[in-house]
Structures are given as C-alpha cells and as structure tokens.
C-alpha cells in the first residue's frame, strides 16, 4: 500500500501527532497481568526501524502496515459490538503509527496495535453498514452512511448549513468546500484526509472568516514502492546465527 507520511508542519501532520500523544496518554490494557504480550512476525520490528523505513518509503513499511491491517481485521472479528474500527482513517494510519513509534523508538511496532484500538474504539462502527461511493470530480472514496452523518453534524457545529441525512449530496459537498476555504484547505468539496481530520478528530473548529484565496499547490503523486522481496525477513530481535 502506498505510504503517505505527511509533513509534520502541515495541519494534518500536527493533528495526527496530537492524536498519537492522546493515544499514548491513555494506553490500552493488553496482554498478561503485567500488560506484556508476545508480538509475532514483522510486529517485532523496532519502532525506530519502522519510522526510518516509512520516511524513506521502503517496502518494509508497507509490509508492516499490512500487518496492522491484519491486526485490525482480527480485532473487528474478536471485539464485541464491533463491525469496523477504522471507519475513515485508512489514509492516515501510517502517519499515526509513525507518531506513536516516535515516542517509543526502542519498542516493537506491535505496541501501536492496542493504541489504535484505544483511539478508534469509541467511534467504531458497531453494526454492519454498506459503504457508499463518494465522488467529486475524479476523486472517489467509500464512506459509511454513519460516517457521512458525523461529517454533516461536524459541519453544522462549524457553522455550515447542511442536512444531516447520511447522504453525500450537492449540499454536503458545498458545505465541505466552504469549510475547507475557512480552514485554509484547498476547497475541492471532497472529504479528503485533511478535511476529515479537521472535522472528525475532535471538536469541530469554530467558523472563521474566509481567508483570501491562495493557489492550490501542485499535487505530488505518491511514490511507487519497489517490488516486495520474497526472501524471508530476519526477525529484527534475532541475534547472529539465530
């Protein structure tokens, strides 16, 4: 999967970092009576190694994020009243894991798993829903109707006029565009990651006076990851000859 590690100085980067600090402040209780558990596979990769691989766009980071996708899928199956923990955050997951790992560089990346459950548990989707495709121009993504309703509620709290019906129509697109303009986000009307983070990661910002229009920066396509090396990966916790 392409990794999109955002610039730490950007609004979304700062918001993701703040989310990670909140996660680490209230750690999930997991493992044995002492909170210890045995990570498996690439989950044993040291956090410092993952951060470096993610920042350099190396394939090890993509493999690690596939491990987290499996972890979250298993959590969906095993946690009570849980259909989907990750309802819209797929695009920022790598950045969240990087932020968590930067605070515990000597720990294995598996420590981020309970932190993700802590973060997404309160807003999880508890019963099955069919996601709908949201399209604005050439941009598309899938969103659950309940996520669209939360998005519309947050837009209302931010001072936008929009119906709360779970249907992403022209009114919702227009409200998002107005919100993006007020927040200094390129006003596409599309629910992209910066917009969703701004609306759904905490209390919606108060309405602001629109800033003068600025030309949107040219989009930089994500770099393609190199082909995956199918040779066995040595455990980063293994010593010579092990």
PDB file of C-alpha atoms in Angstrom:
ATOM      1  CA  UNK A   1       0.000   0.000   0.000  1.00  0.00           C
ATOM      2  CA  UNK A   2       1.349   3.477  -0.762  1.00  0.00           C
ATOM      3  CA  UNK A   3       2.592   5.290   2.304  1.00  0.00           C
ATOM      4  CA  UNK A   4       1.600   8.921   2.697  1.00  0.00           C
ATOM      5  CA  UNK A   5       3.639  10.307   5.581  1.00  0.00           C
ATOM      6  CA  UNK A   6       2.607  13.932   5.910  1.00  0.00           C
ATOM      7  CA  UNK A   7       4.893  16.845   6.664  1.00  0.00           C
ATOM      8  CA  UNK A   8       4.978  17.363  10.430  1.00  0.00           C
ATOM      9  CA  UNK A   9       4.433  21.103   9.936  1.00  0.00           C
ATOM     10  CA  UNK A  10       1.162  20.673   7.998  1.00  0.00           C
ATOM     11  CA  UNK A  11      -2.215  20.967   9.726  1.00  0.00           C
ATOM     12  CA  UNK A  12      -2.949  17.273   9.242  1.00  0.00           C
ATOM     13  CA  UNK A  13       0.535  16.327  10.482  1.00  0.00           C
ATOM     14  CA  UNK A  14       0.068  18.329  13.675  1.00  0.00           C
ATOM     15  CA  UNK A  15      -3.408  16.860  14.203  1.00  0.00           C
ATOM     16  CA  UNK A  16      -2.169  13.296  13.707  1.00  0.00           C
ATOM     17  CA  UNK A  17       0.712  13.904  16.124  1.00  0.00           C
ATOM     18  CA  UNK A  18      -1.741  15.265  18.699  1.00  0.00           C
ATOM     19  CA  UNK A  19      -3.915  12.169  18.223  1.00  0.00           C
ATOM     20  CA  UNK A  20      -0.913   9.940  18.857  1.00  0.00           C
ATOM     21  CA  UNK A  21       0.001  11.770  22.079  1.00  0.00           C
ATOM     22  CA  UNK A  22      -3.603  11.301  23.249  1.00  0.00           C
ATOM     23  CA  UNK A  23      -3.318   7.575  22.486  1.00  0.00           C
ATOM     24  CA  UNK A  24      -0.098   7.188  24.442  1.00  0.00           C
ATOM     25  CA  UNK A  25      -1.504   9.102  27.415  1.00  0.00           C
ATOM     26  CA  UNK A  26      -4.271   6.525  27.879  1.00  0.00           C
ATOM     27  CA  UNK A  27      -2.749   3.222  26.871  1.00  0.00           C
ATOM     28  CA  UNK A  28      -4.916   0.201  26.286  1.00  0.00           C
ATOM     29  CA  UNK A  29      -4.697  -2.672  28.713  1.00  0.00           C
ATOM     30  CA  UNK A  30      -3.495  -5.733  26.798  1.00  0.00           C
ATOM     31  CA  UNK A  31      -1.574  -8.969  27.252  1.00  0.00           C
ATOM     32  CA  UNK A  32      -0.949 -10.696  30.553  1.00  0.00           C
ATOM     33  CA  UNK A  33      -1.462  -9.361  34.078  1.00  0.00           C
ATOM     34  CA  UNK A  34       1.596  -7.140  33.631  1.00  0.00           C
ATOM     35  CA  UNK A  35       0.488  -5.854  30.232  1.00  0.00           C
ATOM     36  CA  UNK A  36       3.145  -7.912  28.408  1.00  0.00           C
ATOM     37  CA  UNK A  37       2.443  -9.784  25.168  1.00  0.00           C
ATOM     38  CA  UNK A  38       4.447 -11.654  22.534  1.00  0.00           C
ATOM     39  CA  UNK A  39       4.489  -9.907  19.129  1.00  0.00           C
ATOM     40  CA  UNK A  40       4.733 -12.081  16.023  1.00  0.00           C
ATOM     41  CA  UNK A  41       6.302 -11.678  12.593  1.00  0.00           C
ATOM     42  CA  UNK A  42       7.176  -8.188  11.459  1.00  0.00           C
ATOM     43  CA  UNK A  43       5.333  -6.918  14.526  1.00  0.00           C
ATOM     44  CA  UNK A  44       8.714  -7.391  16.256  1.00  0.00           C
ATOM     45  CA  UNK A  45      10.317  -4.689  14.082  1.00  0.00           C
ATOM     46  CA  UNK A  46      11.725  -1.941  16.332  1.00  0.00           C
ATOM     47  CA  UNK A  47       9.773   1.296  16.105  1.00  0.00           C
ATOM     48  CA  UNK A  48      12.879   3.266  15.128  1.00  0.00           C
ATOM     49  CA  UNK A  49      13.405   0.953  12.134  1.00  0.00           C
ATOM     50  CA  UNK A  50       9.783   1.345  11.038  1.00  0.00           C
ATOM     51  CA  UNK A  51       9.919   5.151  11.258  1.00  0.00           C
ATOM     52  CA  UNK A  52      13.024   5.252   9.086  1.00  0.00           C
ATOM     53  CA  UNK A  53      11.523   2.814   6.558  1.00  0.00           C
ATOM     54  CA  UNK A  54       8.280   4.829   6.386  1.00  0.00           C
ATOM     55  CA  UNK A  55      10.063   8.137   5.905  1.00  0.00           C
ATOM     56  CA  UNK A  56      12.187   6.621   3.129  1.00  0.00           C
ATOM     57  CA  UNK A  57       9.220   4.841   1.519  1.00  0.00           C
ATOM     58  CA  UNK A  58      10.850   1.413   1.812  1.00  0.00           C
ATOM     59  CA  UNK A  59       8.894  -1.788   1.315  1.00  0.00           C
ATOM     60  CA  UNK A  60       9.363  -2.901   4.933  1.00  0.00           C
ATOM     61  CA  UNK A  61       7.000  -0.115   5.996  1.00  0.00           C
ATOM     62  CA  UNK A  62       4.323  -1.305   3.567  1.00  0.00           C
ATOM     63  CA  UNK A  63       4.667  -4.864   4.896  1.00  0.00           C
ATOM     64  CA  UNK A  64       4.354  -3.560   8.446  1.00  0.00           C
ATOM     65  CA  UNK A  65       1.168  -1.672   7.550  1.00  0.00           C
ATOM     66  CA  UNK A  66      -0.227  -4.900   6.050  1.00  0.00           C
ATOM     67  CA  UNK A  67       0.481  -6.492   9.454  1.00  0.00           C
ATOM     68  CA  UNK A  68      -1.581  -3.732  11.091  1.00  0.00           C
ATOM     69  CA  UNK A  69      -4.389  -4.304   8.573  1.00  0.00           C
ATOM     70  CA  UNK A  70      -4.492  -7.935   9.693  1.00  0.00           C
ATOM     71  CA  UNK A  71      -4.379  -6.868  13.350  1.00  0.00           C
ATOM     72  CA  UNK A  72      -7.347  -4.549  12.873  1.00  0.00           C
ATOM     73  CA  UNK A  73      -9.277  -7.167  10.879  1.00  0.00           C
ATOM     74  CA  UNK A  74      -8.811  -9.662  13.711  1.00  0.00           C
ATOM     75  CA  UNK A  75      -9.923  -7.007  16.189  1.00  0.00           C
ATOM     76  CA  UNK A  76     -13.102  -6.460  14.159  1.00  0.00           C
ATOM     77  CA  UNK A  77     -13.822 -10.184  14.421  1.00  0.00           C
ATOM     78  CA  UNK A  78     -12.997 -10.605  18.112  1.00  0.00           C
ATOM     79  CA  UNK A  79     -14.071  -7.416  19.856  1.00  0.00           C
ATOM     80  CA  UNK A  80     -17.713  -7.315  20.985  1.00  0.00           C
ATOM     81  CA  UNK A  81     -20.130  -4.941  19.242  1.00  0.00           C
ATOM     82  CA  UNK A  82     -17.547  -4.135  16.591  1.00  0.00           C
ATOM     83  CA  UNK A  83     -18.062  -4.250  12.837  1.00  0.00           C
ATOM     84  CA  UNK A  84     -15.288  -1.849  11.809  1.00  0.00           C
ATOM     85  CA  UNK A  85     -12.784   0.015  13.990  1.00  0.00           C
ATOM     86  CA  UNK A  86     -11.359   2.089  11.130  1.00  0.00           C
ATOM     87  CA  UNK A  87     -14.292   3.894   9.519  1.00  0.00           C
ATOM     88  CA  UNK A  88     -12.390   6.627   7.629  1.00  0.00           C
ATOM     89  CA  UNK A  89      -8.812   6.711   8.942  1.00  0.00           C
ATOM     90  CA  UNK A  90      -7.114   4.358   6.451  1.00  0.00           C
ATOM     91  CA  UNK A  91      -5.236   7.175   4.726  1.00  0.00           C
ATOM     92  CA  UNK A  92      -3.648   8.479   7.934  1.00  0.00           C
ATOM     93  CA  UNK A  93      -2.884   5.129   9.605  1.00  0.00           C
ATOM     94  CA  UNK A  94       0.807   5.157   8.561  1.00  0.00           C
ATOM     95  CA  UNK A  95       1.229   8.663   9.957  1.00  0.00           C
ATOM     96  CA  UNK A  96      -0.451   7.690  13.234  1.00  0.00           C
ATOM     97  CA  UNK A  97       1.772   4.610  13.640  1.00  0.00           C
ATOM     98  CA  UNK A  98       4.855   6.735  12.885  1.00  0.00           C
ATOM     99  CA  UNK A  99       3.810   9.277  15.539  1.00  0.00           C
ATOM    100  CA  UNK A 100       3.267   6.528  18.127  1.00  0.00           C
ATOM    101  CA  UNK A 101       6.588   4.890  17.283  1.00  0.00           C
ATOM    102  CA  UNK A 102       8.486   8.170  17.530  1.00  0.00           C
ATOM    103  CA  UNK A 103       7.526   8.238  21.210  1.00  0.00           C
ATOM    104  CA  UNK A 104       8.771   4.674  21.860  1.00  0.00           C
ATOM    105  CA  UNK A 105      11.627   4.080  19.390  1.00  0.00           C
ATOM    106  CA  UNK A 106      13.076   1.045  21.211  1.00  0.00           C
ATOM    107  CA  UNK A 107       9.775  -0.854  21.412  1.00  0.00           C
ATOM    108  CA  UNK A 108       8.431  -3.233  18.723  1.00  0.00           C
ATOM    109  CA  UNK A 109       5.850  -1.748  16.365  1.00  0.00           C
ATOM    110  CA  UNK A 110       3.258  -4.152  17.798  1.00  0.00           C
ATOM    111  CA  UNK A 111       2.780  -1.722  20.708  1.00  0.00           C
ATOM    112  CA  UNK A 112       0.857   0.539  18.330  1.00  0.00           C
ATOM    113  CA  UNK A 113      -1.909  -2.064  17.957  1.00  0.00           C
ATOM    114  CA  UNK A 114      -3.584  -1.532  21.361  1.00  0.00           C
ATOM    115  CA  UNK A 115      -3.126   2.222  20.920  1.00  0.00           C
ATOM    116  CA  UNK A 116      -5.099   2.104  17.650  1.00  0.00           C
ATOM    117  CA  UNK A 117      -7.910   0.168  19.358  1.00  0.00           C
ATOM    118  CA  UNK A 118      -7.916   2.778  22.153  1.00  0.00           C
ATOM    119  CA  UNK A 119      -8.173   5.572  19.601  1.00  0.00           C
ATOM    120  CA  UNK A 120     -10.779   4.145  17.262  1.00  0.00           C
ATOM    121  CA  UNK A 121     -12.867   2.124  19.723  1.00  0.00           C
ATOM    122  CA  UNK A 122     -15.181   4.950  20.857  1.00  0.00           C
ATOM    123  CA  UNK A 123     -16.048   5.900  17.242  1.00  0.00           C
ATOM    124  CA  UNK A 124     -16.141   2.354  15.850  1.00  0.00           C
ATOM    125  CA  UNK A 125     -18.991   1.120  13.661  1.00  0.00           C
ATOM    126  CA  UNK A 126     -20.892  -1.330  15.864  1.00  0.00           C
ATOM    127  CA  UNK A 127     -23.322  -2.819  13.302  1.00  0.00           C
ATOM    128  CA  UNK A 128     -22.822  -3.629   9.629  1.00  0.00           C
ATOM    129  CA  UNK A 129     -23.412  -0.916   7.043  1.00  0.00           C
ATOM    130  CA  UNK A 130     -22.874  -0.842   3.306  1.00  0.00           C
ATOM    131  CA  UNK A 131     -20.414   1.932   2.406  1.00  0.00           C
ATOM    132  CA  UNK A 132     -21.367   4.269  -0.419  1.00  0.00           C
ATOM    133  CA  UNK A 133     -19.037   5.693  -3.040  1.00  0.00           C
ATOM    134  CA  UNK A 134     -18.479   9.429  -2.703  1.00  0.00           C
ATOM    135  CA  UNK A 135     -17.300  11.138  -5.885  1.00  0.00           C
ATOM    136  CA  UNK A 136     -16.238  14.733  -6.513  1.00  0.00           C
ATOM    137  CA  UNK A 137     -14.717  15.194  -9.945  1.00  0.00           C
ATOM    138  CA  UNK A 138     -12.178  12.435 -10.436  1.00  0.00           C
ATOM    139  CA  UNK A 139     -11.733  11.803  -6.706  1.00  0.00           C
ATOM    140  CA  UNK A 140     -13.620   8.928  -5.111  1.00  0.00           C
ATOM    141  CA  UNK A 141     -13.704   7.129  -1.774  1.00  0.00           C
ATOM    142  CA  UNK A 142     -16.027   4.856   0.186  1.00  0.00           C
ATOM    143  CA  UNK A 143     -17.733   6.206   3.302  1.00  0.00           C
ATOM    144  CA  UNK A 144     -20.252   4.600   5.626  1.00  0.00           C
ATOM    145  CA  UNK A 145     -23.599   6.478   5.894  1.00  0.00           C
ATOM    146  CA  UNK A 146     -22.993   6.868   9.647  1.00  0.00           C
ATOM    147  CA  UNK A 147     -19.619   8.491   8.904  1.00  0.00           C
ATOM    148  CA  UNK A 148     -21.293  10.899   6.481  1.00  0.00           C
ATOM    149  CA  UNK A 149     -23.805  11.790   9.217  1.00  0.00           C
ATOM    150  CA  UNK A 150     -20.983  12.501  11.683  1.00  0.00           C
ATOM    151  CA  UNK A 151     -19.320  14.599   8.988  1.00  0.00           C
ATOM    152  CA  UNK A 152     -22.546  16.570   8.451  1.00  0.00           C
ATOM    153  CA  UNK A 153     -23.032  17.070  12.200  1.00  0.00           C
ATOM    154  CA  UNK A 154     -19.465  18.388  12.499  1.00  0.00           C
ATOM    155  CA  UNK A 155     -20.067  20.743   9.573  1.00  0.00           C
ATOM    156  CA  UNK A 156     -23.160  22.092  11.326  1.00  0.00           C
ATOM    157  CA  UNK A 157     -21.179  22.675  14.527  1.00  0.00           C
ATOM    158  CA  UNK A 158     -18.598  24.536  12.441  1.00  0.00           C
ATOM    159  CA  UNK A 159     -21.311  26.917  11.240  1.00  0.00           C
ATOM    160  CA  UNK A 160     -22.119  25.344   7.876  1.00  0.00           C
ATOM    161  CA  UNK A 161     -25.672  24.875   6.575  1.00  0.00           C
ATOM    162  CA  UNK A 162     -26.190  21.213   5.721  1.00  0.00           C
ATOM    163  CA  UNK A 163     -28.791  18.481   6.277  1.00  0.00           C
ATOM    164  CA  UNK A 164     -27.870  15.519   8.492  1.00  0.00           C
ATOM    165  CA  UNK A 165     -29.176  12.576   6.473  1.00  0.00           C
ATOM    166  CA  UNK A 166     -26.139  10.357   5.803  1.00  0.00           C
ATOM    167  CA  UNK A 167     -26.356  11.124   2.077  1.00  0.00           C
ATOM    168  CA  UNK A 168     -23.382  12.839   0.439  1.00  0.00           C
ATOM    169  CA  UNK A 169     -25.151  15.181  -1.977  1.00  0.00           C
ATOM    170  CA  UNK A 170     -24.502  18.629  -3.510  1.00  0.00           C
ATOM    171  CA  UNK A 171     -25.391  20.378  -0.230  1.00  0.00           C
ATOM    172  CA  UNK A 172     -22.773  18.416   1.724  1.00  0.00           C
ATOM    173  CA  UNK A 173     -20.194  18.987  -0.998  1.00  0.00           C
ATOM    174  CA  UNK A 174     -20.876  22.738  -0.922  1.00  0.00           C
ATOM    175  CA  UNK A 175     -20.650  22.837   2.896  1.00  0.00           C
ATOM    176  CA  UNK A 176     -17.320  20.983   2.801  1.00  0.00           C
ATOM    177  CA  UNK A 177     -15.969  23.418   0.223  1.00  0.00           C
ATOM    178  CA  UNK A 178     -16.948  26.395   2.419  1.00  0.00           C
ATOM    179  CA  UNK A 179     -15.386  24.725   5.482  1.00  0.00           C
ATOM    180  CA  UNK A 180     -12.184  23.995   3.563  1.00  0.00           C
ATOM    181  CA  UNK A 181     -11.941  27.632   2.471  1.00  0.00           C
ATOM    182  CA  UNK A 182     -12.360  28.803   6.077  1.00  0.00           C
ATOM    183  CA  UNK A 183      -9.662  26.376   7.268  1.00  0.00           C
ATOM    184  CA  UNK A 184      -7.147  27.140   4.525  1.00  0.00           C
ATOM    185  CA  UNK A 185      -7.593  23.735   2.869  1.00  0.00           C
ATOM    186  CA  UNK A 186      -7.858  23.705  -0.957  1.00  0.00           C
ATOM    187  CA  UNK A 187     -11.658  23.945  -1.473  1.00  0.00           C
ATOM    188  CA  UNK A 188     -12.333  20.822  -3.521  1.00  0.00           C
ATOM    189  CA  UNK A 189     -15.577  19.844  -1.789  1.00  0.00           C
ATOM    190  CA  UNK A 190     -14.096  16.346  -1.432  1.00  0.00           C
ATOM    191  CA  UNK A 191     -13.806  14.711   2.026  1.00  0.00           C
ATOM    192  CA  UNK A 192     -10.033  14.236   1.892  1.00  0.00           C
ATOM    193  CA  UNK A 193      -7.798  13.344   4.839  1.00  0.00           C
ATOM    194  CA  UNK A 194      -7.036  16.921   5.990  1.00  0.00           C
ATOM    195  CA  UNK A 195     -10.760  17.724   5.984  1.00  0.00           C
ATOM    196  CA  UNK A 196     -11.794  14.552   7.810  1.00  0.00           C
ATOM    197  CA  UNK A 197      -9.067  15.021  10.417  1.00  0.00           C
ATOM    198  CA  UNK A 198     -10.165  18.623  10.984  1.00  0.00           C
ATOM    199  CA  UNK A 199     -13.845  17.647  11.349  1.00  0.00           C
ATOM    200  CA  UNK A 200     -13.801  14.208  12.982  1.00  0.00           C
ATOM    201  CA  UNK A 201     -10.696  14.079  15.198  1.00  0.00           C
ATOM    202  CA  UNK A 202     -12.128  16.303  17.921  1.00  0.00           C
ATOM    203  CA  UNK A 203     -14.482  19.235  18.422  1.00  0.00           C
ATOM    204  CA  UNK A 204     -15.201  20.944  15.117  1.00  0.00           C
ATOM    205  CA  UNK A 205     -13.350  24.246  14.762  1.00  0.00           C
ATOM    206  CA  UNK A 206     -15.389  27.406  15.198  1.00  0.00           C
ATOM    207  CA  UNK A 207     -16.355  29.136  11.932  1.00  0.00           C
ATOM    208  CA  UNK A 208     -13.714  31.540  10.706  1.00  0.00           C
ATOM    209  CA  UNK A 209     -13.684  34.416   8.265  1.00  0.00           C
ATOM    210  CA  UNK A 210     -12.638  33.195   4.852  1.00  0.00           C
ATOM    211  CA  UNK A 211      -9.010  33.938   4.039  1.00  0.00           C
ATOM    212  CA  UNK A 212      -8.014  35.339   0.626  1.00  0.00           C
ATOM    213  CA  UNK A 213      -7.914  32.598  -1.957  1.00  0.00           C
ATOM    214  CA  UNK A 214      -4.467  31.119  -2.481  1.00  0.00           C
ATOM    215  CA  UNK A 215      -3.418  28.972  -5.429  1.00  0.00           C
ATOM    216  CA  UNK A 216      -3.507  25.300  -4.503  1.00  0.00           C
ATOM    217  CA  UNK A 217      -0.075  23.603  -4.506  1.00  0.00           C
ATOM    218  CA  UNK A 218       0.523  21.119  -7.256  1.00  0.00           C
ATOM    219  CA  UNK A 219      -0.339  17.593  -6.172  1.00  0.00           C
ATOM    220  CA  UNK A 220       2.589  15.222  -5.785  1.00  0.00           C
ATOM    221  CA  UNK A 221       1.665  11.631  -6.656  1.00  0.00           C
ATOM    222  CA  UNK A 222       2.746   9.069  -4.072  1.00  0.00           C
ATOM    223  CA  UNK A 223       5.968   7.273  -4.943  1.00  0.00           C
ATOM    224  CA  UNK A 224       5.558   3.685  -6.066  1.00  0.00           C
ATOM    225  CA  UNK A 225       7.001   1.162  -3.659  1.00  0.00           C
ATOM    226  CA  UNK A 226       9.673  -1.195  -5.003  1.00  0.00           C
ATOM    227  CA  UNK A 227       8.717  -4.837  -5.655  1.00  0.00           C
ATOM    228  CA  UNK A 228       8.439  -6.884  -2.479  1.00  0.00           C
ATOM    229  CA  UNK A 229      11.462  -9.091  -1.823  1.00  0.00           C
ATOM    230  CA  UNK A 230      10.002 -12.534  -1.126  1.00  0.00           C
ATOM    231  CA  UNK A 231      13.108 -13.749   0.725  1.00  0.00           C
ATOM    232  CA  UNK A 232      12.403 -14.495   4.404  1.00  0.00           C
ATOM    233  CA  UNK A 233      12.718 -11.436   6.628  1.00  0.00           C
ATOM    234  CA  UNK A 234      15.025 -11.963   9.592  1.00  0.00           C
ATOM    235  CA  UNK A 235      13.491 -11.006  12.888  1.00  0.00           C
ATOM    236  CA  UNK A 236      14.927  -7.653  13.994  1.00  0.00           C
ATOM    237  CA  UNK A 237      15.130  -9.100  17.525  1.00  0.00           C
ATOM    238  CA  UNK A 238      17.195 -12.091  16.446  1.00  0.00           C
ATOM    239  CA  UNK A 239      20.914 -12.129  17.047  1.00  0.00           C
ATOM    240  CA  UNK A 240      23.620 -13.583  14.752  1.00  0.00           C
ATOM    241  CA  UNK A 241      23.124 -17.232  13.984  1.00  0.00           C
ATOM    242  CA  UNK A 242      19.578 -17.314  15.415  1.00  0.00           C
TER     243      UNK A 242
END
